Short mmCIF file of C-alpha atoms in Angstrom, two decimals:
data_model
loop_
_atom_site.label_atom_id
_atom_site.label_comp_id
_atom_site.label_asym_id
_atom_site.label_seq_id
_atom_site.Cartn_x
_atom_site.Cartn_y
_atom_site.Cartn_z
CA MET I 1 40.25 37.08 -44.10
CA ASN I 2 37.93 35.57 -41.55
CA ARG I 3 39.56 34.30 -38.41
CA ARG I 4 39.03 30.69 -37.46
CA VAL I 5 36.99 29.96 -34.40
CA ILE I 6 37.97 26.86 -32.50
CA PHE I 7 36.96 24.97 -29.41
CA VAL I 8 40.03 23.67 -27.58
CA ARG I 9 40.35 21.06 -24.89
CA ASN I 10 42.69 22.91 -22.57
CA SER I 11 45.18 20.22 -21.68
CA LEU I 12 48.71 19.13 -22.46
CA ALA I 13 50.24 22.49 -21.69
CA ILE I 14 53.85 21.47 -22.25
CA MET I 15 54.43 18.89 -24.94
CA LEU I 16 57.80 17.91 -26.30
CA ALA I 17 58.22 15.74 -29.39
CA ALA I 18 61.12 13.33 -28.92
CA ILE I 19 61.74 13.25 -32.66
CA VAL I 20 63.51 15.37 -35.24
CA GLY I 21 61.06 17.72 -36.85
CA GLY I 22 58.71 17.95 -33.86
CA SER I 23 57.62 21.43 -32.88
CA TYR I 24 56.74 23.14 -29.64
CA VAL I 25 53.88 25.59 -29.60
CA TYR I 26 53.49 28.10 -26.78
CA PHE I 27 50.36 30.15 -26.44
CA HIS I 28 50.82 33.43 -24.61
CA GLY I 29 48.61 34.08 -21.64
CA VAL I 30 46.65 37.32 -21.32
CA ASP I 31 47.02 39.66 -18.35
CA LEU I 32 43.62 40.99 -17.39
CA PRO I 33 43.09 44.17 -15.38
CA ALA I 34 41.60 43.74 -11.93
CA ALA I 35 37.87 44.32 -11.71
CA HIS I 36 36.96 47.13 -9.30
CA ALA I 37 33.80 47.03 -7.27
CA ALA I 38 31.29 49.68 -8.31
CA PRO I 39 30.70 52.36 -5.68
CA LEU I 40 27.58 51.87 -3.63
CA ALA I 41 24.80 54.34 -4.28
CA THR I 42 23.75 56.33 -1.25
CA MET I 43 20.21 57.35 -0.45
CA VAL I 44 20.02 61.13 -0.79
CA ALA I 45 16.28 61.57 -0.37
CA ALA I 46 16.13 60.63 3.32
CA PRO I 47 18.19 62.59 5.87
CA THR I 48 19.98 59.46 7.20
CA THR I 49 23.38 57.91 6.81
CA ALA I 50 21.96 54.57 5.65
CA THR I 51 23.04 53.21 2.30
CA ALA I 52 21.10 51.26 -0.31
CA PRO I 53 21.02 47.48 -0.07
CA MET I 54 24.30 45.99 -1.21
CA LEU I 55 23.86 44.18 -4.50
CA SER I 56 27.32 42.65 -4.58
CA THR I 57 30.40 42.37 -2.38
CA PRO I 58 34.09 41.84 -3.13
CA THR I 59 34.80 38.10 -3.23
CA ASP I 60 37.67 36.60 -1.27
CA PHE I 61 38.55 33.08 -2.43
CA SER I 62 41.58 32.68 -0.19
CA GLY I 63 39.76 30.40 2.27
CA ILE I 64 38.69 28.04 -0.50
CA VAL I 65 42.19 27.92 -1.98
CA GLU I 66 43.69 27.21 1.46
CA ARG I 67 41.26 24.42 2.22
CA ALA I 68 40.71 22.81 -1.19
CA GLY I 69 44.02 23.62 -2.91
CA PRO I 70 45.88 20.60 -1.45
CA ALA I 71 43.28 18.28 -3.04
CA VAL I 72 44.05 19.61 -6.54
CA VAL I 73 46.82 17.68 -8.28
CA ASN I 74 49.16 18.13 -11.21
CA ILE I 75 49.03 15.29 -13.75
CA SER I 76 51.89 14.63 -16.18
CA VAL I 77 51.59 12.03 -18.92
CA THR I 78 53.91 10.27 -21.32
CA GLY I 79 52.65 8.50 -24.42
CA LYS I 80 52.77 8.22 -28.16
CA ALA I 81 51.61 11.14 -30.25
CA LYS I 82 48.79 9.86 -32.41
CA ARG I 83 48.24 10.92 -35.96
CA ASN I 84 44.65 11.62 -36.87
CA ALA I 85 43.26 10.61 -40.23
CA ASP I 86 42.70 14.25 -41.13
CA ASP I 87 46.14 15.56 -40.13
CA THR I 88 47.15 16.04 -43.75
CA ALA I 89 43.75 16.86 -45.12
CA GLU I 90 43.28 20.27 -46.66
CA VAL I 91 40.71 22.32 -44.76
CA ASP I 92 39.31 25.70 -45.69
CA PRO I 93 40.97 28.07 -43.19
CA ASN I 94 37.86 30.26 -43.31
CA ASP I 95 35.59 27.44 -42.15
CA PRO I 96 34.70 28.36 -38.53
CA PHE I 97 34.11 24.69 -37.69
CA SER I 98 37.32 23.35 -39.20
CA GLU I 99 39.14 23.01 -35.90
CA PHE I 100 36.44 22.24 -33.33
CA PHE I 101 37.91 20.48 -30.34
CA LYS I 102 41.52 20.39 -31.40
CA ARG I 103 43.61 19.99 -28.29
CA PHE I 104 46.49 22.17 -27.21
CA GLY I 105 49.86 20.92 -28.33
CA PRO I 106 52.37 20.96 -31.14
CA GLN I 107 51.58 20.06 -34.67
CA PHE I 108 53.86 17.14 -35.31
CA GLN I 109 55.43 16.71 -38.73
CA GLN I 110 54.60 13.18 -39.86
CA GLN I 111 57.66 12.50 -41.99
CA GLN I 112 59.04 9.48 -40.16
CA ARG I 113 57.57 6.10 -39.34
CA ALA I 114 59.13 6.00 -35.91
CA PRO I 115 56.65 6.35 -33.01
CA GLN I 116 56.55 9.84 -31.61
CA ILE I 117 56.67 10.30 -27.88
CA MET I 118 54.77 13.21 -26.34
CA ARG I 119 54.71 14.59 -22.85
CA GLY I 120 51.88 16.68 -21.46
CA LEU I 121 50.35 18.20 -18.40
CA GLY I 122 46.85 18.40 -16.98
CA SER I 123 45.05 18.75 -13.68
CA GLY I 124 42.82 16.65 -11.46
CA PHE I 125 41.35 16.54 -7.97
CA ILE I 126 41.14 13.96 -5.21
CA ILE I 127 37.63 12.69 -4.34
CA SER I 128 38.53 10.00 -1.80
CA PRO I 129 41.27 9.78 0.88
CA ASP I 130 42.59 6.52 -0.61
CA GLY I 131 43.74 8.18 -3.83
CA LEU I 132 40.77 8.25 -6.22
CA ILE I 133 41.18 11.18 -8.65
CA LEU I 134 38.93 12.67 -11.35
CA THR I 135 40.33 14.32 -14.48
CA ASN I 136 39.50 14.69 -18.19
CA ALA I 137 39.65 11.68 -20.48
CA HIS I 138 41.70 13.62 -23.02
CA VAL I 139 44.35 14.29 -20.40
CA VAL I 140 45.20 10.59 -20.04
CA ASP I 141 44.13 9.39 -23.50
CA GLY I 142 46.89 7.29 -24.99
CA ALA I 143 49.13 7.79 -21.95
CA GLN I 144 51.68 5.07 -21.30
CA GLU I 145 52.69 6.60 -17.98
CA VAL I 146 50.68 8.88 -15.69
CA THR I 147 52.33 10.70 -12.79
CA VAL I 148 50.46 12.64 -10.14
CA LYS I 149 52.18 15.38 -8.12
CA LEU I 150 50.64 16.70 -4.90
CA THR I 151 51.07 20.16 -3.43
CA ASP I 152 53.44 18.70 -0.80
CA ARG I 153 55.72 17.72 -3.72
CA ARG I 154 55.14 13.98 -3.36
CA GLU I 155 54.82 12.17 -6.69
CA PHE I 156 52.97 8.93 -7.43
CA ARG I 157 52.56 6.71 -10.46
CA ALA I 158 48.84 6.60 -11.25
CA LYS I 159 46.71 3.84 -12.72
CA VAL I 160 43.89 4.70 -15.12
CA LEU I 161 40.82 2.86 -13.79
CA GLY I 162 38.50 3.98 -16.57
CA SER I 163 37.90 6.57 -19.21
CA ASP I 164 34.83 7.79 -21.09
CA LYS I 165 35.51 9.88 -24.18
CA GLN I 166 31.89 10.90 -24.75
CA SER I 167 31.72 12.78 -21.45
CA ASP I 168 35.50 13.44 -21.36
CA ILE I 169 35.80 11.97 -17.84
CA ALA I 170 38.55 9.68 -16.53
CA VAL I 171 39.13 8.08 -13.14
CA ILE I 172 42.67 7.39 -11.94
CA ARG I 173 44.10 6.15 -8.67
CA ILE I 174 47.35 6.58 -6.75
CA ALA I 175 48.64 4.33 -3.95
CA ALA I 176 48.31 6.74 -1.01
CA LYS I 177 46.19 7.15 2.12
CA ASP I 178 44.75 9.96 4.23
CA LEU I 179 44.79 12.40 1.35
CA PRO I 180 42.93 15.74 1.34
CA THR I 181 39.71 15.66 -0.67
CA VAL I 182 37.31 18.13 -2.23
CA GLN I 183 33.63 18.60 -1.38
CA ILE I 184 31.10 17.86 -4.11
CA GLY I 185 28.42 20.46 -4.80
CA ASN I 186 25.18 20.60 -6.76
CA PRO I 187 25.44 22.42 -10.14
CA ALA I 188 21.65 22.68 -10.32
CA LEU I 189 21.74 25.23 -7.50
CA MET I 190 24.10 27.58 -9.33
CA LYS I 191 22.84 30.81 -10.80
CA VAL I 192 24.11 32.74 -13.79
CA GLY I 193 26.31 35.55 -12.47
CA GLU I 194 27.45 33.55 -9.44
CA PRO I 195 31.21 33.78 -8.67
CA VAL I 196 33.26 30.65 -9.30
CA LEU I 197 36.89 29.66 -8.84
CA ALA I 198 39.16 27.37 -10.85
CA ILE I 199 42.36 25.76 -9.56
CA GLY I 200 44.74 23.90 -11.84
CA SER I 201 48.14 23.85 -13.55
CA PRO I 202 47.97 26.18 -16.57
CA TYR I 203 51.19 25.95 -18.56
CA GLY I 204 52.56 23.82 -15.73
CA PHE I 205 52.20 26.44 -12.99
CA ASP I 206 50.90 24.20 -10.17
CA ASN I 207 47.94 25.19 -8.00
CA THR I 208 47.07 28.35 -9.91
CA ALA I 209 43.79 29.96 -8.85
CA THR I 210 41.65 32.00 -11.27
CA ALA I 211 38.16 33.37 -10.73
CA GLY I 212 35.14 34.63 -12.62
CA ILE I 213 31.39 34.13 -12.84
CA VAL I 214 28.96 31.63 -14.30
CA SER I 215 28.17 33.02 -17.74
CA ALA I 216 25.51 30.46 -18.73
CA LYS I 217 24.26 26.97 -17.94
CA SER I 218 23.36 23.94 -20.03
CA ARG I 219 25.41 24.96 -23.03
CA SER I 220 25.36 22.52 -25.94
CA LEU I 221 28.60 22.27 -27.90
CA PRO I 222 29.29 20.48 -31.21
CA ASP I 223 29.98 16.74 -30.80
CA ASP I 224 29.22 16.86 -27.06
CA ASN I 225 25.60 15.78 -27.01
CA TYR I 226 25.65 14.32 -23.51
CA VAL I 227 27.16 17.18 -21.53
CA PRO I 228 25.17 20.32 -20.60
CA PHE I 229 28.28 22.48 -20.11
CA ILE I 230 28.69 25.26 -17.55
CA GLN I 231 29.98 28.36 -19.32
CA THR I 232 32.20 30.75 -17.32
CA ASP I 233 34.58 33.61 -17.90
CA VAL I 234 37.19 32.05 -15.60
CA ALA I 235 40.69 32.19 -17.07
CA VAL I 236 41.36 28.62 -18.19
CA ASN I 237 44.43 27.68 -20.24
CA PRO I 238 46.40 24.63 -21.36
CA GLY I 239 47.06 22.49 -18.31
CA ASN I 240 43.82 23.46 -16.57
CA SER I 241 42.06 20.46 -18.13
CA GLY I 242 40.63 18.15 -15.51
CA GLY I 243 40.87 20.72 -12.71
CA PRO I 244 37.94 21.62 -10.46
CA LEU I 245 35.53 24.55 -10.66
CA PHE I 246 34.40 25.68 -7.20
CA ASN I 247 31.38 27.63 -6.02
CA LEU I 248 31.50 30.14 -3.15
CA ARG I 249 30.92 27.36 -0.63
CA GLY I 250 34.14 25.70 -1.69
CA GLN I 251 32.33 22.82 -3.37
CA VAL I 252 33.27 21.39 -6.75
CA VAL I 253 30.52 22.08 -9.28
CA GLY I 254 32.38 21.30 -12.49
CA ILE I 255 35.46 20.00 -14.23
CA ASN I 256 37.23 22.47 -16.53
CA SER I 257 37.40 20.96 -19.98
CA GLN I 258 37.34 23.32 -22.95
CA ILE I 259 37.65 26.92 -24.10
CA TYR I 260 36.25 28.82 -27.05
CA SER I 261 39.03 30.66 -28.79
CA GLN I 262 40.22 32.29 -32.00
CA THR I 263 43.85 32.15 -30.92
CA GLY I 264 44.27 28.87 -28.99
CA GLY I 265 44.49 30.73 -25.67
CA TYR I 266 41.93 31.98 -23.16
CA GLN I 267 39.54 34.61 -24.52
CA GLY I 268 36.86 34.76 -21.85
CA LEU I 269 34.79 31.69 -22.77
CA SER I 270 35.45 28.55 -20.72
CA PHE I 271 33.34 25.39 -20.42
CA SER I 272 33.14 22.94 -17.55
CA ILE I 273 31.51 19.52 -17.22
CA PRO I 274 28.90 19.59 -14.43
CA ILE I 275 30.13 17.53 -11.49
CA ASP I 276 26.89 15.53 -11.25
CA VAL I 277 27.47 14.28 -14.80
CA ALA I 278 31.05 13.41 -13.88
CA MET I 279 30.09 11.52 -10.73
CA LYS I 280 27.56 9.36 -12.60
CA VAL I 281 30.27 8.44 -15.09
CA GLU I 282 32.75 7.80 -12.26
CA GLN I 283 30.36 5.36 -10.57
CA GLN I 284 29.77 3.38 -13.77
CA LEU I 285 33.48 3.24 -14.58
CA LEU I 286 34.31 1.89 -11.11
CA LEU I 287 31.48 -0.62 -11.07
CA HIS I 288 31.49 -1.83 -14.68
CA GLY I 289 34.64 -0.48 -16.32
CA LYS I 290 32.51 1.27 -18.95
CA VAL I 291 29.59 3.68 -19.28
CA THR I 292 26.20 2.47 -20.52
CA ARG I 293 23.85 5.07 -21.99
CA GLY I 294 20.27 4.99 -23.14
CA ARG I 295 19.30 5.72 -26.72
CA LEU I 296 16.16 6.90 -28.52
CA GLY I 297 17.40 7.22 -32.10
CA VAL I 298 16.19 10.75 -32.91
CA SER I 299 17.78 13.98 -34.04
CA VAL I 300 16.42 17.07 -32.30
CA GLN I 301 16.80 20.81 -32.53
CA GLU I 302 16.05 23.82 -30.38
CA VAL I 303 12.58 25.38 -30.54
CA ASN I 304 12.68 29.13 -31.20
CA GLN I 305 9.67 31.49 -31.15
CA ALA I 306 8.87 31.04 -34.83
CA LEU I 307 8.93 27.25 -34.54
CA ALA I 308 6.88 27.36 -31.35
CA GLU I 309 4.16 29.32 -33.14
CA SER I 310 4.30 26.96 -36.10
CA PHE I 311 3.82 23.88 -33.92
CA GLY I 312 1.15 25.32 -31.69
CA LEU I 313 3.23 25.80 -28.55
CA LYS I 314 2.39 28.50 -26.01
CA LYS I 315 6.10 29.16 -25.45
CA SER I 316 9.47 28.17 -26.82
CA GLU I 317 10.25 24.89 -25.10
CA GLY I 318 10.99 21.26 -25.78
CA ALA I 319 13.06 19.38 -28.34
CA LEU I 320 11.85 19.39 -31.93
CA VAL I 321 12.31 16.01 -33.62
CA SER I 322 13.88 16.60 -37.03
CA SER I 323 14.45 12.94 -37.92
CA VAL I 324 13.81 9.42 -36.58
CA GLU I 325 16.14 6.52 -37.27
CA LYS I 326 14.56 3.51 -38.93
CA GLY I 327 14.07 0.64 -36.52
CA SER I 328 15.05 2.78 -33.55
CA PRO I 329 13.34 2.70 -30.15
CA ALA I 330 11.74 6.08 -31.00
CA GLU I 331 10.25 4.78 -34.26
CA LYS I 332 8.88 1.69 -32.54
CA ALA I 333 7.25 3.95 -29.91
CA GLY I 334 5.58 6.03 -32.61
CA VAL I 335 7.69 9.17 -32.48
CA GLN I 336 7.44 11.17 -35.74
CA PRO I 337 9.43 14.02 -37.29
CA GLY I 338 7.76 17.25 -36.25
CA ASP I 339 6.94 16.03 -32.76
CA VAL I 340 8.06 18.35 -29.98
CA ILE I 341 9.21 16.33 -26.97
CA LEU I 342 8.16 18.20 -23.81
CA SER I 343 9.16 15.66 -21.17
CA PHE I 344 10.97 12.37 -20.74
CA ASN I 345 10.36 10.10 -17.74
CA ASN I 346 8.29 12.92 -16.20
CA GLN I 347 11.28 15.24 -16.39
CA PRO I 348 10.63 18.47 -18.32
CA VAL I 349 12.60 19.12 -21.50
CA ASP I 350 12.97 22.91 -21.61
CA HIS I 351 15.81 22.93 -24.17
CA SER I 352 16.84 20.40 -26.80
CA VAL I 353 20.14 19.80 -24.93
CA ASP I 354 18.15 18.45 -21.98
CA LEU I 355 16.84 15.44 -23.87
CA PRO I 356 20.13 13.59 -24.68
CA THR I 357 21.22 13.94 -21.04
CA LEU I 358 17.93 12.51 -19.71
CA VAL I 359 17.91 9.65 -22.21
CA ALA I 360 21.55 8.80 -21.57
CA ASP I 361 20.80 8.41 -17.85
CA ALA I 362 17.94 5.99 -18.52
CA ALA I 363 18.69 2.26 -18.20
CA PRO I 364 18.66 0.40 -21.54
CA GLY I 365 15.60 -1.85 -21.70
CA SER I 366 13.56 0.32 -19.36
CA THR I 367 10.20 1.72 -20.46
CA GLN I 368 9.92 5.48 -20.20
CA LYS I 369 7.09 7.93 -20.79
CA LEU I 370 7.37 10.57 -23.50
CA GLU I 371 5.14 13.62 -23.62
CA VAL I 372 5.03 15.16 -27.09
CA MET I 373 3.14 17.90 -28.87
CA ARG I 374 1.85 16.76 -32.26
CA ASN I 375 -0.27 18.91 -34.55
CA GLY I 376 -1.09 21.22 -31.65
CA ALA I 377 -2.29 18.42 -29.38
CA ALA I 378 -0.48 16.75 -26.44
CA LYS I 379 0.24 13.05 -26.81
CA SER I 380 1.73 10.45 -24.44
CA LEU I 381 4.00 7.69 -25.75
CA ASN I 382 5.83 4.81 -24.06
CA VAL I 383 9.31 4.04 -25.35
CA VAL I 384 11.60 1.11 -24.57
CA VAL I 385 15.01 2.73 -24.25
CA GLY I 386 17.79 1.22 -26.36
CA GLU I 387 21.51 1.14 -25.64
CA MET I 388 23.99 3.59 -27.09
CA LYS I 389 26.79 1.75 -28.85
CA ALA I 390 30.40 2.67 -28.26
CA THR I 391 31.66 5.40 -30.57
CA LYS I 392 34.39 4.63 -33.03
CA ASP I 393 37.54 6.57 -33.81
CA GLY I 394 38.84 7.54 -37.19
CA ASN I 395 40.24 4.05 -37.81
CA GLY I 396 36.86 2.44 -37.24
CA LYS I 397 37.80 0.93 -33.89
CA ASN I 398 35.76 1.36 -30.78
CA SER I 399 37.09 4.32 -28.84
CA GLY I 400 38.73 3.21 -25.65
CA GLU I 401 39.17 -0.35 -26.99
CA PRO I 402 41.91 -2.02 -24.94
CA GLN I 403 45.03 -3.12 -26.73
CA GLY I 404 46.47 -5.09 -23.86
CA ARG I 405 49.68 -4.59 -21.93
CA LEU I 406 51.71 -4.30 -25.10
CA GLY I 407 49.55 -1.62 -26.72
CA LEU I 408 49.40 -3.48 -30.04
CA SER I 409 46.60 -4.00 -32.54
CA VAL I 410 47.54 -7.04 -34.63
CA ARG I 411 46.06 -9.52 -37.10
CA PRO I 412 47.21 -12.94 -38.30
CA LEU I 413 49.11 -13.14 -41.59
CA ASP I 414 47.25 -14.88 -44.42
CA LYS I 415 48.86 -17.80 -46.24
CA ASP I 416 50.17 -15.64 -49.07
CA GLU I 417 51.79 -13.21 -46.64
CA GLN I 418 53.34 -16.09 -44.66
CA GLN I 419 54.74 -17.62 -47.85
CA GLN I 420 56.12 -14.28 -49.01
CA ILE I 421 57.92 -13.70 -45.74
CA GLY I 422 58.86 -17.32 -45.27
CA VAL I 423 57.37 -17.84 -41.82
CA HIS I 424 54.69 -19.99 -40.20
CA GLY I 425 52.30 -17.91 -38.11
CA GLY I 426 53.24 -14.38 -37.21
CA LEU I 427 51.09 -11.32 -36.48
CA LEU I 428 51.05 -8.09 -38.49
CA VAL I 429 51.08 -4.87 -36.44
CA GLU I 430 48.26 -2.58 -37.62
CA ASP I 431 48.41 -0.04 -34.81
CA VAL I 432 50.85 0.59 -31.99
CA ASP I 433 50.54 2.45 -28.71
CA GLY I 434 51.75 2.39 -25.11
CA PRO I 435 54.79 0.28 -24.18
CA ALA I 436 55.25 -1.15 -27.68
CA ALA I 437 55.34 2.33 -29.20
CA VAL I 438 57.90 3.52 -26.63
CA ALA I 439 60.05 0.45 -27.39
CA GLY I 440 60.07 1.29 -31.10
CA ILE I 441 57.59 -1.19 -32.60
CA GLU I 442 56.16 0.20 -35.85
CA ASN I 443 53.08 -0.31 -37.98
CA GLY I 444 53.87 -3.00 -40.56
CA ASP I 445 56.19 -4.98 -38.29
CA VAL I 446 55.53 -8.71 -38.02
CA ILE I 447 55.66 -10.19 -34.51
CA LEU I 448 57.27 -13.64 -34.76
CA SER I 449 57.87 -14.62 -31.15
CA LEU I 450 57.66 -13.47 -27.54
CA ASN I 451 60.40 -14.53 -25.15
CA GLY I 452 61.37 -17.30 -27.55
CA THR I 453 57.84 -18.70 -28.02
CA ALA I 454 56.62 -18.59 -31.62
CA VAL I 455 53.49 -16.46 -32.04
CA THR I 456 50.74 -17.97 -34.15
CA GLY I 457 47.56 -16.21 -33.04
CA VAL I 458 46.14 -13.10 -31.36
CA ALA I 459 44.70 -14.98 -28.38
CA GLN I 460 47.98 -16.82 -27.85
CA LEU I 461 49.93 -13.51 -27.86
CA ARG I 462 47.50 -12.06 -25.33
CA ASN I 463 47.93 -15.06 -23.03
CA LEU I 464 51.72 -14.91 -23.30
CA VAL I 465 51.72 -11.21 -22.40
CA GLU I 466 49.39 -11.72 -19.44
CA LYS I 467 51.70 -14.37 -17.99
CA ALA I 468 54.86 -12.35 -18.65
CA GLY I 469 56.75 -10.29 -16.11
CA LYS I 470 57.70 -6.65 -16.42
CA ASN I 471 59.86 -7.10 -19.50
CA VAL I 472 59.46 -9.15 -22.70
CA ALA I 473 61.57 -9.63 -25.82
CA LEU I 474 59.73 -9.52 -29.13
CA LEU I 475 61.27 -11.01 -32.25
CA VAL I 476 60.16 -8.72 -35.07
CA GLU I 477 60.57 -8.96 -38.83
CA ARG I 478 60.94 -5.51 -40.38
CA GLY I 479 61.62 -5.44 -44.09
CA ASP I 480 64.46 -7.91 -44.73
CA GLU I 481 65.67 -7.93 -41.13
CA LYS I 482 64.74 -9.78 -37.98
CA ILE I 483 65.43 -7.95 -34.71
CA PHE I 484 64.73 -8.47 -31.03
CA VAL I 485 62.95 -5.55 -29.37
CA PRO I 486 62.87 -5.36 -25.57
CA VAL I 487 59.56 -4.00 -24.20
CA ASN I 488 59.04 -2.74 -20.66
CA LEU I 489 55.46 -3.60 -19.68
CA ASN I 490 55.58 -1.73 -16.36
#
């Protein structure tokens, strides 16, 4: 039987289901033998004691760990375990793509309607002395409570300032001053084979350092079109998510995000988000609360040698356009299937993965120059960049869509539903998260009032919650019963 190959976002190392029937999955780590430096070859031809030029030296990361370690934090989260639409779907176990990007954690048994509370761990690092921290979006996704623990054992409640699922970057803040920070490096200067160091909290073991080398750059992974990943062989495991990847100068060059594995644990293939990508996302999240990306509306593929010869290219380069969306900015600019895009905004496109990153960085509405190869001849096109719309989750809702302080997604009851229940107004709960989930609100409940005020509309409920204090009492109709449910909004 073929073994499944999965990509795993390496977070949520320790997750406990606060329900009967929940399970706890532990992936065993792997002890690797220490790598010994190869003996240096001596020059035997000349009668001297000189040795050949040293090609490599043993690497000591202790100075980096001592200086940068205090800026790496442990992140613990509490929230509701979400059930994906495909949790119960039957998938061919031999399909190598059946479990791409499943995150570490237990497989919850969905036999009860009660909200399921999960706890998890991740990592992060401080980028400003006043408590600004970078981590992965999937570490804090759906979290009702985020706690940051420093190496001096101080703990702080963190606020999520913004999160971008497409790049898997989140920005959080703690109320503290004069904190140690990391130095930011330039991933473009890295070379394949260069030593790198990761610090994080695998399986909850705080400030764990692991080392390896850069295995490859600009890796394209399924469903991650906007991130040219750094591939390493650094040991990265559940709980390392959101932690920094350092170069030999002690500068952060990436954020550890995923591993490639057949077992769910580390197997020598780790992937990090380049820090320059993360910092661009961080700036947009702080300034605008969201990330705006440019859009062309094309599907592209890598150009191999056979394709290069077929399309009249001197070498294998560029992004081959396989399809163009109707009415898209690319179609309006004259891009055609079969075009090979060689540059965008005067920036070379060596590999197909380069194009989405360049386009995403372009401002929507701006006019950019495209250099393409068509029928063996170079051609220049001007394209007005469009705007990438927010992605949607399995329920058809915009990912990252706020559900307010309560964490509820509701809709008004229609007249027939009001008559059946015997109420005037009321809001039907269609999805529940955050404080409401922790309090025990369920899908299908009908919200009748908040702190004694009858609820008749979504906007009214939102206004009531915004004006409320730390605690509210919801009157809920569930089946044939009406109950008051206290909700802590803190």
